[in-house]
Amino acid sequence: MSHPDPSGAPVVDPAASAPLESLFASMALIRAFETRVAELYRDGEIPGFVHTSLGQEAVAAGVGLALRPDDYLATTHRGHGHCLAKGVDVDGMMAELFAKATGLCRGKGGSMHVADPRLGVLGANAIVGASMPLAVGAGLSSKLRRQDRVAVAFFGEGAVNQGMFHEAMNLAAIWDAPVVFVCENNVYAEFTDSRTMSRVPRVADRAAAYGIAASTVDGNDVEAVHAAAQEAVERCRVARGPFLLEAETYRSHGHYEGDAQPYKPAEESDAWGALDPLSIAEGRLLERGAGSAQRLAAVRSRARERVEAAVERARAAPPPAPEEAYEHVFHG
Amino acid sequence: MSHPDPSGAPVVDPAASAPLESLFASMALIRAFETRVAELYRDGEIPGFVHTSLGQEAVAAGVGLALRPDDYLATTHRGHGHCLAKGVDVDGMMAELFAKATGLCRGKGGSMHVADPRLGVLGANAIVGASMPLAVGAGLSSKLRRQDRVAVAFFGEGAVNQGMFHEAMNLAAIWDAPVVFVCENNVYAEFTDSRTMSRVPRVADRAAAYGIAASTVDGNDVEAVHAAAQEAVERCRVARGPFLLEAETYRSHGHYEGDAQPYKPAEESDAWGALDPLSIAEGRLLERGAGSAQRLAAVRSRARERVEAAVERARAAPPPAPEEAYEHVFHG
Amino acid sequence: MSSTAERAPRYIDAINQALAEAMAEDDTVVVIGIDVGAGEGIFRVTRGLFERFGPERVIDTPISEMGYVGAAVGAAMTGLRPIVEIMFMDFLGVCLDPIMNQAAKLPYMTAGALSVPIVFRTQTGAGRSAGAQHSQSLEAMLAHVPGLKVVMPATVTDAHDLLLAAVRDPDPVVYVENRRLYATRARLDRDPLPLGVARVAAVGEDVTVVTWGQSLRECLTAAEGGSPSLEVVDLRSLVPLDMETVLASVRKTGRLLVVHEAVQDFGAGAEIAARVADELFDDLRAPVRRLGAPAVPMPFSPDLERALLPSAVAIAAVAEKLTRES
Amino acid sequence: MSSTAERAPRYIDAINQALAEAMAEDDTVVVIGIDVGAGEGIFRVTRGLFERFGPERVIDTPISEMGYVGAAVGAAMTGLRPIVEIMFMDFLGVCLDPIMNQAAKLPYMTAGALSVPIVFRTQTGAGRSAGAQHSQSLEAMLAHVPGLKVVMPATVTDAHDLLLAAVRDPDPVVYVENRRLYATRARLDRDPLPLGVARVAAVGEDVTVVTWGQSLRECLTAAEGGSPSLEVVDLRSLVPLDMETVLASVRKTGRLLVVHEAVQDFGAGAEIAARVADELFDDLRAPVRRLGAPAVPMPFSPDLERALLPSAVAIAAVAEKLTRES
Ligand SMILES: Cc1ncc(C[n+]2csc(CCOP(=O)(O)OP(=O)(O)O)c2C)c(N)n1
Ligand SMILES: Cc1ncc(C[n+]2csc(CCOP(=O)(O)OP(=O)(O)O)c2C)c(N)n1
Ligand SMILES: [Mg+2]
Ligand SMILES: [Mg+2]
């Protein structure tokens, strides 16, 4: 469902869409990363809290590949996939989760705070809703500095009930800031079915309250996500203002690793399980003759190898030196 | 404009509407009170900040007379009229503004914090937006305690951009709380034309984002406000859930007393000046033969006398004893 | 879990039990928060309550802290006694207003006409690699706001007793759990101390150690060494602040060390230290010392984090040094 | 206003001038807040800026503090240097998160990869019957958060210099004006002190009085009495905290009184008091005292309010008492 877009016709040439192969490879990397992280967390190798994005890979990949390296991205506690899809170094991410000195944040951030400003990644964030005002600020910055960088805020459907959503959407609207709000609607916020927390089931329907154009896309169809994201990003790029993109998907693991999920009806998880975004993409690639089952398996195993190499490097890396605990509080 | 109301037909018998005479008398009292307060503030008799509701009397009177004494009311920095229309004692209010021991809050609250829990008045509030969650809580309380008390939150159109609006509306919706959100759209928030702060000019249009029924009413037509308020209040009374009522009106004085208002276009104030809510009501009463010009003038002058008596009493009243500064921090 | 019947309850069980008791004794008590209902709480603190008391008394909320905490304040003003949960103390960032500007001030501003009998339940605690946004102990901020009581249970008994006392209290009370204590076990004491009274947790001679919350364990461990002999005072609440017990102890020992997990700079320990240094100026045998976390955000790395938190070893060392200074 | 040319500038003019200078010297500096633009600020602090620098650099916002303060933090991370206004310090209640959990922590959490060069401009000040929700001095809360610098200009010169220093600083700085100082006049000093250095505002012998913000005036008035002879130290910033200047003064006088307008309990004065009582244990001739507002919300009544705020008379009395105690 697409809301009427006050500013007119599509801005993206469909032929410019990233090929499905790249999207699949991106998803395979995220799948491998998250799967391995879940194991490592279970085995006590990774400390702290870990929230994986298993089942939601298509959203990260579809949006990530629609972005330029200098575009901004702010995300949530469930942000591994978004960072990887934006091109953040796998070694640096894994080492960060291991709290090693070679981590992107030298072990000070961890899973909930991975960041890489060189790639515009302003960080995962452990405050639900906080990604949105930060992205509006990045978009404002881009606009006022006469750049054409776009800012993307990822957030869950649970975050939509936060005041920050409301304030950030309205600010982006009145400032005409180049911000794409990407709501990853994975049905649950922690243990709560989010449909019980609002009378308006479709997040995209809330955008009208801000005069912001919005659409809902099948979040397990990576091509659909990518096309919608590219459209939204290019609108921003050419200064047509903010956009809200809702991607309907499903969190296949628990809220955090270790969550037994008694609250999920079995039929529901089964139904969504049949809609695995990687399988869908694979099916299409095979259908189109764009790759053999073997080649696709090879993509997946290369991803696992890449991740395993990162794990080995992270394990071997030194922890931060004790005195680093006192560094970086201030720049000046 | 009325949003479709999912829960059905009107619940109010139009004959039950308060007679225009009462509404006029309530407005006359507010007009007299605010006019006098503005003078007293200018003359330095009243300390602190004062925000009058001159020009907006129809909203207060129309809503106030739709409420029972045990209904709850939470309001803003511009709350004198709402309190008076709810029946709060004029002497207690005036003395409070004078910071006297006979004031409703014994001089500790002042203009921005007048309260009278005996009449369900949970207070004016100096934090923009704060009236809304408080009213939702009062409504929840009424509902859970199996009472049929209704809670009204007054707020300005500027407060609609606060996250608290968003969160409170959604909470009221999912809790089906008996809360009437009354947005007094007086065009300005401080020095800012609020139409520049949202792409959606009509506040009532934002209610759809919460699945809440809403309507916009001419806020200078006291009968229209009253009818709409009664409808909304009765919906809540019979557990049909929250309602957002937007009353379009105009702040005829500055944001605070002393504000020179360079930002208001002269044509605009002139146009609204012609729509004075008291004159409109007077015209109608005369037209309907419901009162002579003389009798209406008498209503106004009785109001002024009532206010003047309150001023005299407030002047004569003692200030709070010094030790009271240390009292009431805790109950226990 | 099968041996729970025989084993002493955990801190988390004591909270759960107090919640159930409070709800059973007064049907205006309601529990409000994110996933406190059917989900039984992110740490399972509220388990069983939803089933027992139903959705009207154990109320799940959307992720709208400013809204639902504000609504809880409004409910407290109108006949309910809400226990509202702020899942992590760090989330004060998104709901300070209803606590600081509404609940704490409305009773005073209305000269007592309104009362706000509410409990803000929250939990804190570094030491779990939860990162800088999920590890802050912010009790000093709230103790600085007139109109709020602030309690910090350090023991299983207090987890229970202080919560019940907080619910029965007519004023807004911030009740701060420490998640590192959730699994600690002990039998409940029979004679509860009232809210506002500190407790001498270990009797000693040489140095008084004042603390609260999870640091109590570290202090007691430090005291086990025996030399110097530490008198450990568990403050239990910051507001009200039981200076009598503290002063009595320091009068005896002549030395004071204040320990807390929160950042030391501008922390609550400064208030205790400043008061004692003033009131016992002539009785002190050594300077009043404080031991809190250094002024850095809490790092994710477990090693770095551990190094920053006051440990029993560090406490013993500072105490020992104090005895040598006089 | 016609004689402005000849008269020394007011504190408010100094802020305005510093804003204009900061914007002129660096075109990434932007001013963001409610009514800071065409409206020129609710206290007229930003007058002329909108006209001179236009709507892209002097940015009006809706009443959405959490959103626009958060956006300012995001802008600071991406190449702008925002000066974002929180109209009253009390409104921290609705925008603490972007300050405490974002700006203060992101540089550390990213090991310095991100920087957040932002100024949070706000104002405080009781004494104007603004009521309990518009009168709080909350600097202690922010000074307790690692990663924030906190400056409190007490003079016309500092209103100017500290603001410029704050804008040029690579870190998040909270800059707190006091509205009771807006109309005070003085010529700007030529040699600005850097951010982080305290200033001896009056030289004296008997008692050191440490203060900041508007209380400086009261302290200086108290010092005019001459007996006891007060050495008044204007701290200028709480973070960084220039203990050297404080300690040097107290070493000389042997006595310390800390004065602030904020609530005394768990206030910033406790930190100064605790540090001095510790570090100068052997040098103090009398206990360290504090004088702040009592632990009550600020009442509306001007009489009650006045009675609660530290006055020159009260300061002189406590100082005098201190000299008698040793
Ligand atoms: C302000 C705030 N409130 C609550 C939490 C606790 N919390 C962490 S994740 C989460 C659920 C978020 O749900 P959603 O936005 O749908 O994201 P998802 O986890 O599904 O990706 C909650 C409540 C938090 N981190 N921050
Ligand atoms: C949280 C907060 N932000 C800002 C202010 C300052 N302020 C007081 S009234 C006001 C304008 C309110 O506008 P509106 O909601 O339209 O109400 P009106 O004054 O028109 O009645 C502002 C910004 C405040 N009191 N609280
Ligand atoms: Mg979700
Ligand atoms: Mg308005």
mmCIF file of N, CA and C in Angstrom, chain B residues 125-195:
data_model
loop_
_atom_site.group_PDB
_atom_site.id
_atom_site.type_symbol
_atom_site.label_atom_id
_atom_site.label_comp_id
_atom_site.label_asym_id
_atom_site.label_seq_id
_atom_site.Cartn_x
_atom_site.Cartn_y
_atom_site.Cartn_z
ATOM 1 N N ASN B 125 -0.556 23.572 34.492
ATOM 2 C CA ASN B 125 0.748 22.938 34.433
ATOM 3 C C ASN B 125 1.666 23.756 33.542
ATOM 4 N N ALA B 126 2.886 23.965 33.997
ATOM 5 C CA ALA B 126 3.793 24.833 33.257
ATOM 6 C C ALA B 126 4.686 24.073 32.292
ATOM 7 N N ILE B 127 4.486 22.768 32.201
ATOM 8 C CA ILE B 127 5.238 21.981 31.222
ATOM 9 C C ILE B 127 4.305 21.701 30.054
ATOM 10 N N VAL B 128 4.664 22.219 28.889
ATOM 11 C CA VAL B 128 3.788 22.057 27.735
ATOM 12 C C VAL B 128 3.622 20.574 27.413
ATOM 13 N N GLY B 129 2.400 20.121 27.396
ATOM 14 C CA GLY B 129 2.094 18.726 27.072
ATOM 15 C C GLY B 129 1.788 17.865 28.281
ATOM 16 N N ALA B 130 2.178 18.322 29.465
ATOM 17 C CA ALA B 130 2.071 17.457 30.647
ATOM 18 C C ALA B 130 0.640 17.170 31.065
ATOM 19 N N SER B 131 -0.289 18.034 30.667
ATOM 20 C CA SER B 131 -1.680 17.784 31.067
ATOM 21 C C SER B 131 -2.205 16.468 30.482
ATOM 22 N N MET B 132 -1.643 16.070 29.362
ATOM 23 C CA MET B 132 -2.242 14.928 28.647
ATOM 24 C C MET B 132 -1.992 13.587 29.325
ATOM 25 N N PRO B 133 -0.745 13.222 29.629
ATOM 26 C CA PRO B 133 -0.576 11.951 30.363
ATOM 27 C C PRO B 133 -1.290 11.967 31.709
ATOM 28 N N LEU B 134 -1.293 13.101 32.402
ATOM 29 C CA LEU B 134 -1.975 13.151 33.697
ATOM 30 C C LEU B 134 -3.464 12.839 33.520
ATOM 31 N N ALA B 135 -4.072 13.416 32.509
ATOM 32 C CA ALA B 135 -5.494 13.161 32.280
ATOM 33 C C ALA B 135 -5.732 11.704 31.890
ATOM 34 N N VAL B 136 -4.825 11.133 31.121
ATOM 35 C CA VAL B 136 -4.982 9.716 30.769
ATOM 36 C C VAL B 136 -4.965 8.875 32.042
ATOM 37 N N GLY B 137 -4.082 9.228 32.959
ATOM 38 C CA GLY B 137 -4.023 8.502 34.223
ATOM 39 C C GLY B 137 -5.301 8.663 35.034
ATOM 40 N N ALA B 138 -5.850 9.858 35.028
ATOM 41 C CA ALA B 138 -7.098 10.081 35.760
ATOM 42 C C ALA B 138 -8.228 9.285 35.110
ATOM 43 N N GLY B 139 -8.235 9.264 33.793
ATOM 44 C CA GLY B 139 -9.252 8.486 33.090
ATOM 45 C C GLY B 139 -9.103 6.993 33.375
ATOM 46 N N LEU B 140 -7.878 6.528 33.381
ATOM 47 C CA LEU B 140 -7.612 5.123 33.680
ATOM 48 C C LEU B 140 -8.100 4.794 35.078
ATOM 49 N N SER B 141 -7.798 5.689 35.988
ATOM 50 C CA SER B 141 -8.212 5.513 37.368
ATOM 51 C C SER B 141 -9.735 5.395 37.457
ATOM 52 N N SER B 142 -10.430 6.294 36.809
ATOM 53 C CA SER B 142 -11.891 6.263 36.809
ATOM 54 C C SER B 142 -12.394 4.940 36.247
ATOM 55 N N LYS B 143 -11.808 4.526 35.148
ATOM 56 C CA LYS B 143 -12.256 3.286 34.501
ATOM 57 C C LYS B 143 -12.005 2.077 35.391
ATOM 58 N N LEU B 144 -10.788 1.976 35.937
ATOM 59 C CA LEU B 144 -10.451 0.789 36.722
ATOM 60 C C LEU B 144 -11.235 0.744 38.026
ATOM 61 N N ARG B 145 -11.599 1.917 38.532
ATOM 62 C CA ARG B 145 -12.370 1.961 39.773
ATOM 63 C C ARG B 145 -13.881 1.892 39.510
ATOM 64 N N ARG B 146 -14.222 1.592 38.262
ATOM 65 C CA ARG B 146 -15.627 1.425 37.882
ATOM 66 C C ARG B 146 -16.453 2.673 38.161
ATOM 67 N N GLN B 147 -15.822 3.822 37.987
ATOM 68 C CA GLN B 147 -16.567 5.068 38.094
ATOM 69 C C GLN B 147 -16.914 5.515 36.681
ATOM 70 N N ASP B 148 -17.733 6.514 36.572
ATOM 71 C CA ASP B 148 -17.994 7.031 35.225
ATOM 72 C C ASP B 148 -17.526 8.473 35.113
ATOM 73 N N ARG B 149 -16.468 8.783 35.847
ATOM 74 C CA ARG B 149 -15.901 10.131 35.747
ATOM 75 C C ARG B 149 -15.077 10.248 34.472
ATOM 76 N N VAL B 150 -15.175 11.393 33.871
ATOM 77 C CA VAL B 150 -14.462 11.646 32.623
ATOM 78 C C VAL B 150 -13.296 12.580 32.915
ATOM 79 N N ALA B 151 -12.191 12.392 32.214
ATOM 80 C CA ALA B 151 -11.039 13.278 32.387
ATOM 81 C C ALA B 151 -10.849 14.116 31.129
ATOM 82 N N VAL B 152 -10.665 15.415 31.330
ATOM 83 C CA VAL B 152 -10.430 16.309 30.204
ATOM 84 C C VAL B 152 -9.017 16.859 30.289
ATOM 85 N N ALA B 153 -8.300 16.783 29.177
ATOM 86 C CA ALA B 153 -6.992 17.428 29.089
ATOM 87 C C ALA B 153 -7.117 18.614 28.148
ATOM 88 N N PHE B 154 -6.822 19.799 28.656
ATOM 89 C CA PHE B 154 -6.710 20.963 27.773
ATOM 90 C C PHE B 154 -5.247 21.114 27.353
ATOM 91 N N PHE B 155 -5.051 21.551 26.126
ATOM 92 C CA PHE B 155 -3.695 21.862 25.658
ATOM 93 C C PHE B 155 -3.816 22.712 24.411
ATOM 94 N N GLY B 156 -2.720 23.370 24.089
ATOM 95 C CA GLY B 156 -2.707 24.210 22.899
ATOM 96 C C GLY B 156 -2.249 23.438 21.676
ATOM 97 N N GLU B 157 -2.416 24.038 20.526
ATOM 98 C CA GLU B 157 -1.991 23.367 19.294
ATOM 99 C C GLU B 157 -0.473 23.227 19.267
ATOM 100 N N GLY B 158 0.233 24.082 19.997
ATOM 101 C CA GLY B 158 1.692 23.942 20.050
ATOM 102 C C GLY B 158 2.108 22.658 20.754
ATOM 103 N N ALA B 159 1.325 22.250 21.725
ATOM 104 C CA ALA B 159 1.638 21.053 22.508
ATOM 105 C C ALA B 159 1.487 19.776 21.697
ATOM 106 N N VAL B 160 0.805 19.890 20.569
ATOM 107 C CA VAL B 160 0.555 18.704 19.749
ATOM 108 C C VAL B 160 1.861 18.138 19.186
ATOM 109 N N ASN B 161 2.872 18.973 19.068
ATOM 110 C CA ASN B 161 4.148 18.492 18.551
ATOM 111 C C ASN B 161 5.032 17.853 19.613
ATOM 112 N N GLN B 162 4.575 17.884 20.853
ATOM 113 C CA GLN B 162 5.282 17.228 21.948
ATOM 114 C C GLN B 162 5.064 15.729 21.897
ATOM 115 N N GLY B 163 6.097 14.993 22.203
ATOM 116 C CA GLY B 163 5.958 13.540 22.283
ATOM 117 C C GLY B 163 4.868 13.098 23.240
ATOM 118 N N MET B 164 4.604 13.891 24.261
ATOM 119 C CA MET B 164 3.573 13.509 25.228
ATOM 120 C C MET B 164 2.189 13.414 24.600
ATOM 121 N N PHE B 165 1.921 14.271 23.624
ATOM 122 C CA PHE B 165 0.635 14.173 22.901
ATOM 123 C C PHE B 165 0.515 12.790 22.282
ATOM 124 N N HIS B 166 1.540 12.422 21.559
ATOM 125 C CA HIS B 166 1.577 11.143 20.835
ATOM 126 C C HIS B 166 1.396 9.972 21.791
ATOM 127 N N GLU B 167 2.159 9.975 22.841
ATOM 128 C CA GLU B 167 2.115 8.837 23.770
ATOM 129 C C GLU B 167 0.787 8.789 24.518
ATOM 130 N N ALA B 168 0.297 9.961 24.911
ATOM 131 C CA ALA B 168 -0.945 9.997 25.680
ATOM 132 C C ALA B 168 -2.131 9.589 24.804
ATOM 133 N N MET B 169 -2.170 10.072 23.576
ATOM 134 C CA MET B 169 -3.276 9.704 22.685
ATOM 135 C C MET B 169 -3.290 8.193 22.478
ATOM 136 N N ASN B 170 -2.131 7.637 22.228
ATOM 137 C CA ASN B 170 -2.072 6.203 21.976
ATOM 138 C C ASN B 170 -2.462 5.410 23.215
ATOM 139 N N LEU B 171 -1.996 5.845 24.372
ATOM 140 C CA LEU B 171 -2.358 5.147 25.608
ATOM 141 C C LEU B 171 -3.863 5.199 25.841
ATOM 142 N N ALA B 172 -4.436 6.367 25.674
ATOM 143 C CA ALA B 172 -5.882 6.496 25.875
ATOM 144 C C ALA B 172 -6.623 5.570 24.923
ATOM 145 N N ALA B 173 -6.108 5.471 23.705
ATOM 146 C CA ALA B 173 -6.768 4.626 22.706
ATOM 147 C C ALA B 173 -6.712 3.162 23.112
ATOM 148 N N ILE B 174 -5.506 2.673 23.416
ATOM 149 C CA ILE B 174 -5.432 1.226 23.680
ATOM 150 C C ILE B 174 -6.047 0.881 25.033
ATOM 151 N N TRP B 175 -6.079 1.819 25.948
ATOM 152 C CA TRP B 175 -6.710 1.564 27.250
ATOM 153 C C TRP B 175 -8.193 1.919 27.235
ATOM 154 N N ASP B 176 -8.675 2.435 26.144
ATOM 155 C CA ASP B 176 -10.065 2.864 26.076
ATOM 156 C C ASP B 176 -10.418 3.740 27.263
ATOM 157 N N ALA B 177 -9.562 4.684 27.531
ATOM 158 C CA ALA B 177 -9.739 5.515 28.723
ATOM 159 C C ALA B 177 -10.711 6.654 28.427
ATOM 160 N N PRO B 178 -11.525 7.007 29.408
ATOM 161 C CA PRO B 178 -12.506 8.081 29.207
ATOM 162 C C PRO B 178 -11.839 9.451 29.280
ATOM 163 N N VAL B 179 -11.160 9.810 28.203
ATOM 164 C CA VAL B 179 -10.411 11.064 28.180
ATOM 165 C C VAL B 179 -10.850 11.895 26.980
ATOM 166 N N VAL B 180 -11.213 13.132 27.242
ATOM 167 C CA VAL B 180 -11.459 14.055 26.146
ATOM 168 C C VAL B 180 -10.250 14.974 26.036
ATOM 169 N N PHE B 181 -9.584 14.890 24.901
ATOM 170 C CA PHE B 181 -8.442 15.750 24.627
ATOM 171 C C PHE B 181 -8.988 17.010 23.963
ATOM 172 N N VAL B 182 -8.863 18.126 24.635
ATOM 173 C CA VAL B 182 -9.380 19.364 24.052
ATOM 174 C C VAL B 182 -8.209 20.241 23.618
ATOM 175 N N CYS B 183 -8.021 20.321 22.325
ATOM 176 C CA CYS B 183 -6.952 21.160 21.789
ATOM 177 C C CYS B 183 -7.516 22.527 21.477
ATOM 178 N N GLU B 184 -7.006 23.487 22.189
ATOM 179 C CA GLU B 184 -7.422 24.859 21.960
ATOM 180 C C GLU B 184 -6.472 25.441 20.919
ATOM 181 N N ASN B 185 -6.901 25.428 19.689
ATOM 182 C CA ASN B 185 -6.027 25.897 18.615
ATOM 183 C C ASN B 185 -6.200 27.398 18.462
ATOM 184 N N ASN B 186 -5.303 28.127 19.113
ATOM 185 C CA ASN B 186 -5.386 29.588 19.083
ATOM 186 C C ASN B 186 -4.341 30.195 18.150
ATOM 187 N N VAL B 187 -3.914 29.421 17.184
ATOM 188 C CA VAL B 187 -3.011 29.822 16.102
ATOM 189 C C VAL B 187 -1.545 29.941 16.538
ATOM 190 N N TYR B 188 -1.307 30.501 17.700
ATOM 191 C CA TYR B 188 0.077 30.765 18.097
ATOM 192 C C TYR B 188 0.554 29.879 19.247
ATOM 193 N N ALA B 189 1.827 29.563 19.203
ATOM 194 C CA ALA B 189 2.541 28.992 20.335
ATOM 195 C C ALA B 189 3.646 30.008 20.618
ATOM 196 N N GLU B 190 3.519 30.698 21.732
ATOM 197 C CA GLU B 190 4.397 31.838 21.997
ATOM 198 C C GLU B 190 4.360 32.792 20.794
ATOM 199 N N PHE B 191 5.522 32.974 20.133
ATOM 200 C CA PHE B 191 5.599 33.956 19.042
ATOM 201 C C PHE B 191 5.478 33.292 17.674
ATOM 202 N N THR B 192 5.204 32.000 17.680
ATOM 203 C CA THR B 192 5.256 31.235 16.445
ATOM 204 C C THR B 192 3.872 30.884 15.938
ATOM 205 N N ASP B 193 3.645 31.151 14.663
ATOM 206 C CA ASP B 193 2.433 30.703 13.998
ATOM 207 C C ASP B 193 2.537 29.186 13.851
ATOM 208 N N SER B 194 1.687 28.476 14.535
ATOM 209 C CA SER B 194 1.841 27.014 14.593
ATOM 210 C C SER B 194 1.663 26.336 13.241
ATOM 211 N N ARG B 195 1.084 27.033 12.304
ATOM 212 C CA ARG B 195 0.921 26.417 10.995
ATOM 213 C C ARG B 195 2.268 26.185 10.315
#
